[in-house]
CSV table of C-alpha atoms in Angstrom, one decimal:
chain,number,residue,atom,x,y,z
A,53,MET,CA,-159.2,73.0,212.5
A,54,LYS,CA,-159.7,70.3,215.2
A,55,LYS,CA,-163.2,69.6,213.8
A,56,TRP,CA,-161.8,69.2,210.3
A,57,LEU,CA,-159.1,66.9,211.5
A,58,ALA,CA,-161.6,64.8,213.5
A,59,GLY,CA,-163.8,64.6,210.4
A,60,MET,CA,-161.0,63.4,208.2
A,61,ILE,CA,-160.0,60.7,210.7
A,62,CYS,CA,-163.6,59.5,210.8
A,63,LEU,CA,-163.7,59.4,207.0
A,64,PHE,CA,-160.5,57.3,206.8
A,65,LEU,CA,-161.8,54.9,209.4
A,66,LEU,CA,-165.0,54.5,207.5
A,67,LEU,CA,-163.1,53.8,204.2
A,68,GLY,CA,-161.0,51.3,206.0
A,69,VAL,CA,-164.0,49.4,207.3
A,70,ILE,CA,-165.5,49.4,203.7
A,71,GLY,CA,-162.2,48.2,202.3
A,72,ILE,CA,-162.1,45.3,204.8
A,73,GLY,CA,-165.7,44.4,203.9
A,74,LEU,CA,-165.0,44.4,200.2
A,75,SER,CA,-161.8,42.4,200.6
A,76,LYS,CA,-163.7,39.8,202.5
A,77,ARG,CA,-166.5,39.7,200.0
A,78,TYR,CA,-164.1,39.2,197.1
A,79,GLU,CA,-161.2,37.3,198.8
A,80,ASN,CA,-162.3,34.1,197.0
A,81,THR,CA,-162.9,35.6,193.6
A,82,PRO,CA,-160.1,34.6,191.2
A,83,SER,CA,-158.4,37.4,189.3
A,84,VAL,CA,-158.6,35.3,186.2
A,85,PRO,CA,-161.5,32.8,185.6
A,86,SER,CA,-160.5,29.1,185.4
A,87,PHE,CA,-162.9,28.6,182.5
A,88,VAL,CA,-163.7,31.1,179.8
A,89,LEU,CA,-166.5,29.6,177.6
A,90,THR,CA,-168.4,30.6,174.5
A,91,TYR,CA,-172.2,30.7,174.0
A,92,ALA,CA,-173.8,30.9,170.6
A,93,GLU,CA,-177.2,32.6,170.0
A,94,ASN,CA,-178.5,33.5,166.5
A,95,GLN,CA,-181.0,36.1,167.6
A,96,THR,CA,-180.6,39.8,168.4
A,97,ASP,CA,-179.5,41.1,171.8
A,98,ASP,CA,-183.1,42.0,172.9
A,99,TYR,CA,-184.7,38.7,171.8
A,100,PRO,CA,-186.1,36.6,174.7
A,101,THR,CA,-183.7,33.7,174.0
A,102,SER,CA,-180.7,36.1,174.0
A,103,LEU,CA,-182.0,37.6,177.3
A,104,GLY,CA,-182.2,34.1,178.7
A,105,ALA,CA,-178.6,33.5,177.6
A,106,TYR,CA,-177.3,36.6,179.3
A,107,ARG,CA,-179.2,35.7,182.5
A,108,PHE,CA,-177.7,32.2,182.4
A,109,SER,CA,-174.2,33.7,182.0
A,110,GLN,CA,-174.7,36.1,184.8
A,111,LEU,CA,-176.0,33.4,187.2
A,112,VAL,CA,-173.1,31.0,186.4
A,113,TRP,CA,-170.6,33.8,187.0
A,114,GLU,CA,-172.1,34.7,190.4
A,115,ARG,CA,-172.5,31.2,191.7
A,116,THR,CA,-169.0,30.1,190.7
A,117,ASN,CA,-167.7,33.2,192.3
A,118,GLY,CA,-166.3,34.4,189.0
A,119,ASP,CA,-164.5,31.2,188.2
A,120,VAL,CA,-166.6,30.4,185.1
A,121,GLU,CA,-167.1,33.1,182.5
A,122,ILE,CA,-169.6,32.4,179.7
A,123,GLN,CA,-169.3,34.9,176.8
A,124,VAL,CA,-172.6,35.2,175.0
A,125,ASN,CA,-172.3,35.8,171.2
A,126,THR,CA,-175.6,36.9,169.7
A,127,GLY,CA,-176.7,37.7,166.1
A,128,GLY,CA,-175.4,34.4,164.7
A,129,VAL,CA,-171.8,35.7,164.7
A,130,LEU,CA,-170.5,32.1,165.4
A,131,GLY,CA,-172.5,30.6,162.6
A,132,ASP,CA,-176.0,29.2,161.9
A,133,GLU,CA,-177.5,26.5,164.1
A,134,TRP,CA,-176.2,23.7,161.9
A,135,GLU,CA,-172.7,25.0,162.0
A,136,ILE,CA,-172.9,25.6,165.7
A,137,ILE,CA,-174.0,22.0,166.4
A,138,ARG,CA,-171.2,20.6,164.4
A,139,GLN,CA,-168.7,22.8,166.2
A,140,MET,CA,-170.0,21.8,169.6
A,141,GLN,CA,-169.7,18.2,168.8
A,142,PHE,CA,-165.9,18.8,168.5
A,143,GLY,CA,-165.7,21.3,171.4
A,144,GLY,CA,-165.3,24.3,169.1
A,145,VAL,CA,-168.2,26.1,170.8
A,146,ASP,CA,-169.2,25.4,174.4
A,147,PHE,CA,-172.8,26.4,174.9
A,148,ALA,CA,-175.8,27.3,172.6
A,149,ARG,CA,-179.5,27.6,172.4
A,150,VAL,CA,-180.8,25.8,169.3
A,151,SER,CA,-184.1,24.6,167.8
A,152,LEU,CA,-185.0,21.0,167.6
A,153,SER,CA,-185.2,20.8,163.8
A,154,PRO,CA,-181.4,20.5,163.2
A,155,LEU,CA,-180.9,18.5,166.4
A,156,SER,CA,-183.4,15.8,165.2
A,157,GLU,CA,-181.0,14.9,162.4
A,158,PHE,CA,-178.7,13.5,165.2
A,159,ILE,CA,-181.4,12.5,167.6
A,160,PRO,CA,-184.5,11.2,165.7
A,161,LYS,CA,-186.5,10.9,168.9
A,162,LEU,CA,-186.8,14.7,169.0
A,163,ASN,CA,-189.1,14.5,166.0
A,164,VAL,CA,-191.8,13.7,168.5
A,165,LEU,CA,-191.7,17.2,170.0
A,166,GLN,CA,-192.1,18.8,166.6
A,167,MET,CA,-195.2,17.0,165.4
A,168,PRO,CA,-198.1,19.2,164.3
A,169,TYR,CA,-201.1,19.5,166.5
A,170,LEU,CA,-199.3,17.6,169.3
A,171,TYR,CA,-200.3,19.9,172.1
A,172,ASN,CA,-203.7,21.5,173.0
A,173,SER,CA,-202.2,24.5,174.6
A,174,SER,CA,-199.1,26.1,176.1
A,175,GLU,CA,-200.0,24.7,179.5
A,176,HIS,CA,-200.1,21.2,178.0
A,177,MET,CA,-196.7,21.5,176.5
A,178,TRP,CA,-195.0,22.8,179.6
A,179,CYS,CA,-196.7,20.1,181.7
A,180,VAL,CA,-195.0,17.6,179.4
A,181,LEU,CA,-191.6,19.3,179.2
A,182,GLU,CA,-191.3,19.9,183.0
A,183,GLY,CA,-192.5,16.4,183.8
A,184,ASN,CA,-191.0,12.9,183.4
A,185,ILE,CA,-191.4,13.0,179.6
A,186,GLY,CA,-189.4,16.2,179.3
A,187,HIS,CA,-186.6,14.8,181.5
A,188,GLU,CA,-186.4,11.7,179.4
A,189,PHE,CA,-185.9,13.8,176.3
A,190,LEU,CA,-183.2,15.8,178.0
A,191,ASN,CA,-181.4,12.6,178.9
A,192,SER,CA,-181.7,11.2,175.3
A,193,PHE,CA,-178.7,13.1,173.9
A,194,GLU,CA,-176.3,10.3,174.6
A,195,GLY,CA,-174.1,9.5,171.6
A,196,SER,CA,-174.6,13.0,170.1
A,197,ASN,CA,-171.5,14.5,171.9
A,198,LEU,CA,-173.9,17.1,173.3
A,199,VAL,CA,-175.5,17.5,176.8
A,200,ALA,CA,-179.0,19.0,177.1
A,201,LEU,CA,-179.6,21.5,180.0
A,202,SER,CA,-183.0,23.1,179.8
A,203,TRP,CA,-186.0,23.9,177.6
A,204,TYR,CA,-186.6,27.4,176.1
A,205,ASP,CA,-189.9,28.7,174.8
A,206,ALA,CA,-190.3,29.5,171.1
A,207,GLY,CA,-194.1,30.1,171.0
A,208,ALA,CA,-196.6,28.6,168.7
A,209,ARG,CA,-196.8,28.9,164.9
A,210,SER,CA,-200.0,29.7,163.0
A,211,PHE,CA,-201.0,30.2,159.4
A,212,TYR,CA,-201.4,33.6,157.7
A,213,SER,CA,-202.6,34.3,154.2
A,214,SER,CA,-202.9,37.0,151.6
A,215,LYS,CA,-206.1,36.4,149.7
A,216,LYS,CA,-208.6,34.9,152.1
A,217,PRO,CA,-208.7,33.8,155.8
A,218,ILE,CA,-208.1,30.2,156.6
A,219,ARG,CA,-211.1,29.0,158.5
A,220,THR,CA,-211.5,25.4,157.4
A,221,LEU,CA,-209.5,22.6,155.9
A,222,GLU,CA,-211.1,23.3,152.6
A,223,ASP,CA,-209.7,26.8,152.6
A,224,VAL,CA,-206.1,25.4,152.7
A,225,ARG,CA,-206.4,23.0,149.8
A,226,GLY,CA,-204.6,24.2,146.7
A,227,MET,CA,-202.8,27.0,148.5
A,228,ARG,CA,-199.1,27.6,148.0
A,229,ILE,CA,-197.7,27.8,151.6
A,230,ARG,CA,-194.2,28.8,152.5
A,231,VAL,CA,-192.6,26.5,155.2
A,232,GLN,CA,-189.3,26.1,156.9
A,233,GLU,CA,-186.6,23.9,155.4
A,234,SER,CA,-188.0,20.7,157.0
A,235,GLY,CA,-189.1,17.5,155.6
A,236,LEU,CA,-191.7,17.2,158.3
A,237,MET,CA,-193.2,20.6,157.6
A,238,ARG,CA,-193.3,19.9,153.9
A,239,GLU,CA,-195.1,16.7,154.5
A,240,MET,CA,-197.6,18.4,156.8
A,241,ILE,CA,-198.6,21.0,154.2
A,242,LYS,CA,-199.0,18.1,151.6
A,243,ALA,CA,-201.2,16.2,154.0
A,244,LEU,CA,-203.4,19.3,154.4
A,245,GLY,CA,-203.9,19.3,150.6
A,246,ALA,CA,-201.7,22.4,149.9
A,247,ASP,CA,-198.3,22.9,148.1
A,248,ALA,CA,-195.2,23.5,150.2
A,249,VAL,CA,-192.9,26.2,148.9
A,250,SER,CA,-189.3,26.6,150.2
A,251,THR,CA,-188.8,30.4,150.2
A,252,LYS,CA,-186.0,32.0,152.1
A,253,TYR,CA,-187.2,33.7,155.3
A,254,GLY,CA,-186.0,37.1,154.1
A,255,GLU,CA,-187.8,36.8,150.8
A,256,VAL,CA,-191.3,35.9,152.2
A,257,TYR,CA,-192.6,39.5,152.0
A,258,SER,CA,-191.8,39.8,148.3
A,259,ALA,CA,-193.1,36.3,147.6
A,260,PHE,CA,-196.5,37.4,148.8
A,261,GLN,CA,-196.3,40.5,146.7
A,262,THR,CA,-195.5,38.6,143.5
A,263,GLY,CA,-198.0,35.8,144.2
A,264,GLU,CA,-195.4,33.2,144.5
A,265,ILE,CA,-197.0,32.1,147.8
A,266,ASP,CA,-200.6,32.4,149.2
A,267,ALA,CA,-199.8,31.7,152.8
A,268,ALA,CA,-197.0,31.2,155.4
A,269,GLU,CA,-196.8,30.2,159.0
A,270,ASN,CA,-195.0,31.6,162.0
A,271,ASN,CA,-195.5,33.1,165.5
A,272,TRP,CA,-196.9,36.5,166.4
A,273,SER,CA,-193.5,38.2,166.8
A,274,SER,CA,-192.2,37.1,163.4
A,275,TYR,CA,-195.5,38.1,161.7
A,276,GLU,CA,-195.3,41.5,163.3
A,277,SER,CA,-191.6,42.3,163.1
A,278,THR,CA,-191.3,41.3,159.4
A,279,GLY,CA,-194.3,43.4,158.4
A,280,HIS,CA,-195.9,40.3,156.8
A,281,TYR,CA,-199.3,41.5,158.0
A,282,GLU,CA,-199.0,44.2,155.4
A,283,VAL,CA,-199.1,41.7,152.5
A,284,ALA,CA,-200.9,38.8,154.3
A,285,PRO,CA,-203.5,40.4,156.4
A,286,TYR,CA,-205.4,37.2,157.5
A,287,TYR,CA,-203.9,35.6,160.6
A,288,THR,CA,-205.5,32.3,161.7
A,289,ILE,CA,-204.7,31.2,165.3
A,290,ASP,CA,-204.5,27.4,164.9
A,291,GLU,CA,-201.1,26.9,166.7
A,292,HIS,CA,-200.3,23.9,164.7
A,293,THR,CA,-196.8,23.5,166.1
A,294,ARG,CA,-195.3,24.4,169.5
A,295,VAL,CA,-191.6,23.4,169.1
A,296,PRO,CA,-189.5,24.2,172.2
A,297,GLU,CA,-185.9,25.0,171.9
A,298,VAL,CA,-183.1,23.7,174.1
A,299,GLN,CA,-179.9,24.9,175.8
A,300,ILE,CA,-177.0,22.6,175.2
A,301,VAL,CA,-173.4,22.2,176.1
A,302,SER,CA,-170.6,20.4,174.3
A,303,GLU,CA,-169.8,17.1,175.9
A,304,ALA,CA,-166.1,17.8,175.5
A,305,THR,CA,-166.6,21.0,177.6
A,306,TRP,CA,-168.9,19.3,180.1
A,307,GLU,CA,-166.3,16.7,180.9
A,308,LYS,CA,-163.7,19.3,181.7
A,309,LEU,CA,-165.9,20.9,184.4
A,310,PRO,CA,-165.8,19.8,188.0
A,311,GLU,CA,-169.0,18.1,189.2
A,312,GLU,CA,-169.7,21.0,191.5
A,313,TYR,CA,-169.8,23.4,188.5
A,314,GLN,CA,-171.9,21.0,186.5
A,315,ASP,CA,-174.5,21.1,189.2
A,316,ILE,CA,-174.4,24.9,189.3
A,317,ILE,CA,-174.7,25.1,185.5
A,318,ARG,CA,-177.7,22.8,185.4
A,319,GLU,CA,-179.4,24.9,188.1
A,320,CYS,CA,-178.6,28.2,186.4
A,321,ALA,CA,-179.9,26.8,183.0
A,322,ARG,CA,-183.2,25.9,184.6
A,323,GLU,CA,-183.5,29.2,186.3
A,324,SER,CA,-182.6,31.1,183.1
A,325,ALA,CA,-185.3,29.0,181.2
A,326,ARG,CA,-188.0,30.3,183.6
A,327,TYR,CA,-186.8,33.8,183.0
A,328,GLU,CA,-186.8,33.3,179.2
A,329,ARG,CA,-190.4,32.0,179.3
A,330,GLU,CA,-191.5,35.2,181.1
A,331,GLU,CA,-189.7,37.3,178.6
A,332,TRP,CA,-191.2,35.3,175.7
A,333,GLU,CA,-194.7,35.8,176.9
A,334,LYS,CA,-194.3,39.5,177.2
A,335,TYR,CA,-192.6,39.6,173.8
A,336,GLN,CA,-195.5,37.7,172.1
A,337,LYS,CA,-198.2,39.7,173.8
A,338,GLU,CA,-196.7,43.0,172.7
A,339,ALA,CA,-196.4,41.7,169.1
A,340,GLU,CA,-200.0,40.5,169.1
A,341,ARG,CA,-201.1,43.9,170.5
A,342,LYS,CA,-199.3,45.8,167.7
A,343,VAL,CA,-200.9,43.6,165.0
A,344,ARG,CA,-204.4,43.9,166.5
A,345,ASN,CA,-203.9,47.7,166.7
A,346,GLN,CA,-203.8,47.7,162.9
A,347,GLY,CA,-207.6,47.5,163.0
A,348,SER,CA,-209.4,46.7,159.8
A,349,LYS,CA,-206.1,46.2,158.0
A,350,VAL,CA,-205.7,42.8,159.7
A,351,GLU,CA,-208.3,40.1,160.3
A,352,VAL,CA,-207.5,37.7,163.1
A,353,VAL,CA,-209.3,34.4,163.1
A,354,THR,CA,-209.3,31.8,165.9
A,355,MET,CA,-209.8,28.3,164.6
A,356,PRO,CA,-212.6,26.4,166.5
A,357,ALA,CA,-211.5,23.3,168.3
A,358,GLU,CA,-213.6,21.0,166.1
A,359,GLU,CA,-212.0,22.4,162.9
A,360,ARG,CA,-208.6,22.1,164.5
A,361,MET,CA,-209.3,18.4,165.1
A,362,ARG,CA,-210.0,18.0,161.4
A,363,PHE,CA,-206.5,19.4,160.7
A,364,ARG,CA,-205.1,17.0,163.3
A,365,GLN,CA,-206.8,14.0,161.7
A,366,ALA,CA,-205.4,15.1,158.3
A,367,VAL,CA,-201.8,14.9,159.5
A,368,GLU,CA,-202.3,11.7,161.5
A,369,PRO,CA,-200.3,9.5,159.0
A,370,LEU,CA,-197.2,11.7,159.7
A,371,TYR,CA,-197.1,10.4,163.2
A,372,GLU,CA,-196.4,6.8,162.0
A,373,LYS,CA,-194.0,8.0,159.3
A,374,PHE,CA,-191.8,10.2,161.5
A,375,CYS,CA,-192.3,8.7,164.9
A,376,GLY,CA,-193.2,5.1,164.4
A,377,ASP,CA,-190.8,3.9,167.1
A,378,TYR,CA,-192.2,6.4,169.6
A,379,LEU,CA,-195.9,6.3,169.4
A,380,ASP,CA,-196.1,5.2,173.0
A,381,ILE,CA,-194.6,8.6,174.0
A,382,ILE,CA,-197.2,10.4,171.8
A,383,ASP,CA,-199.9,8.6,173.7
A,384,ARG,CA,-198.4,9.7,177.0
A,385,ILE,CA,-198.3,13.3,175.8
A,386,ALA,CA,-202.0,13.1,174.9
A,387,GLU,CA,-202.7,11.7,178.4
A,388,GLU,CA,-201.0,14.7,179.9
A,389,GLY,CA,-203.3,16.9,177.9
A,390,GLU,CA,-206.3,15.2,179.4
A,391,LYS,CA,-204.9,15.7,182.9
A,392,THR,CA,-204.4,19.5,182.3
A,393,GLY,CA,-207.9,19.7,181.0
A,394,THR,CA,-206.8,21.5,177.8
């Protein structure tokens, strides 16, 4: 009986010590956050950009001691990217990850980062984005009612076709190629001597089956997840575009936050971006592995550097047309590629 009583006393003392420790740990945690903010993401929960958003939210919560809660909404439930940007300009949505294509309508300078055959490699792009040029672009959102926080990876887009592999510029000529709803992309296809077709993303598979299109372009994960390799078994790695995506915050929201929290959010955004890049690399490698495991059903072609240069020369006039005021930046980007040796 005495042993049992002594044991119970020890247990209560231990629980008391734990309780004191926990109370000290959370004594500065507010019962209700001062800021409950929304984050819009149009991809699924397990997509790399969504994982990056969740990591961002978690980091901000931890480093503000629970005073800033960012609620991530995936799957496009808050609207498509165009709608989200418009809402953010009026403070209707607080944070988002969006592609540059819709943003360039408000910030034409962003066209530079979407130009075809701009980068020689992934290393080249990240050298640019993480250096002075990338910082200049993040600071170029003034007047858009948006604040840019960090760059997210979205991989590289390449061509794939149904009837024959694309090995040379001559192979492309006369093809009907599905592209995104983008004036720049349509002009790129035209410059290569092909016809651009605006087919909805969800209808690309059937468009191959009916012969409406001969080719399309996208990254490994989209090519694999949609099953497009079943109807377009020739994948040509030319990586004609590497368009990064960006985390943004509504300026109206930003101005409500204390400067201390602004600093924390910027830091967390950069950290989440590094995490998203790691997740993206794993995601792409797994998609490529699945495609290559199809064996003879799929033919993967790597375009030689000299042929890729011919494609680059074919689209050269687009640089003047879309980026005439920013050709000096394009020259600086090319110089960064020489430094990286890619």
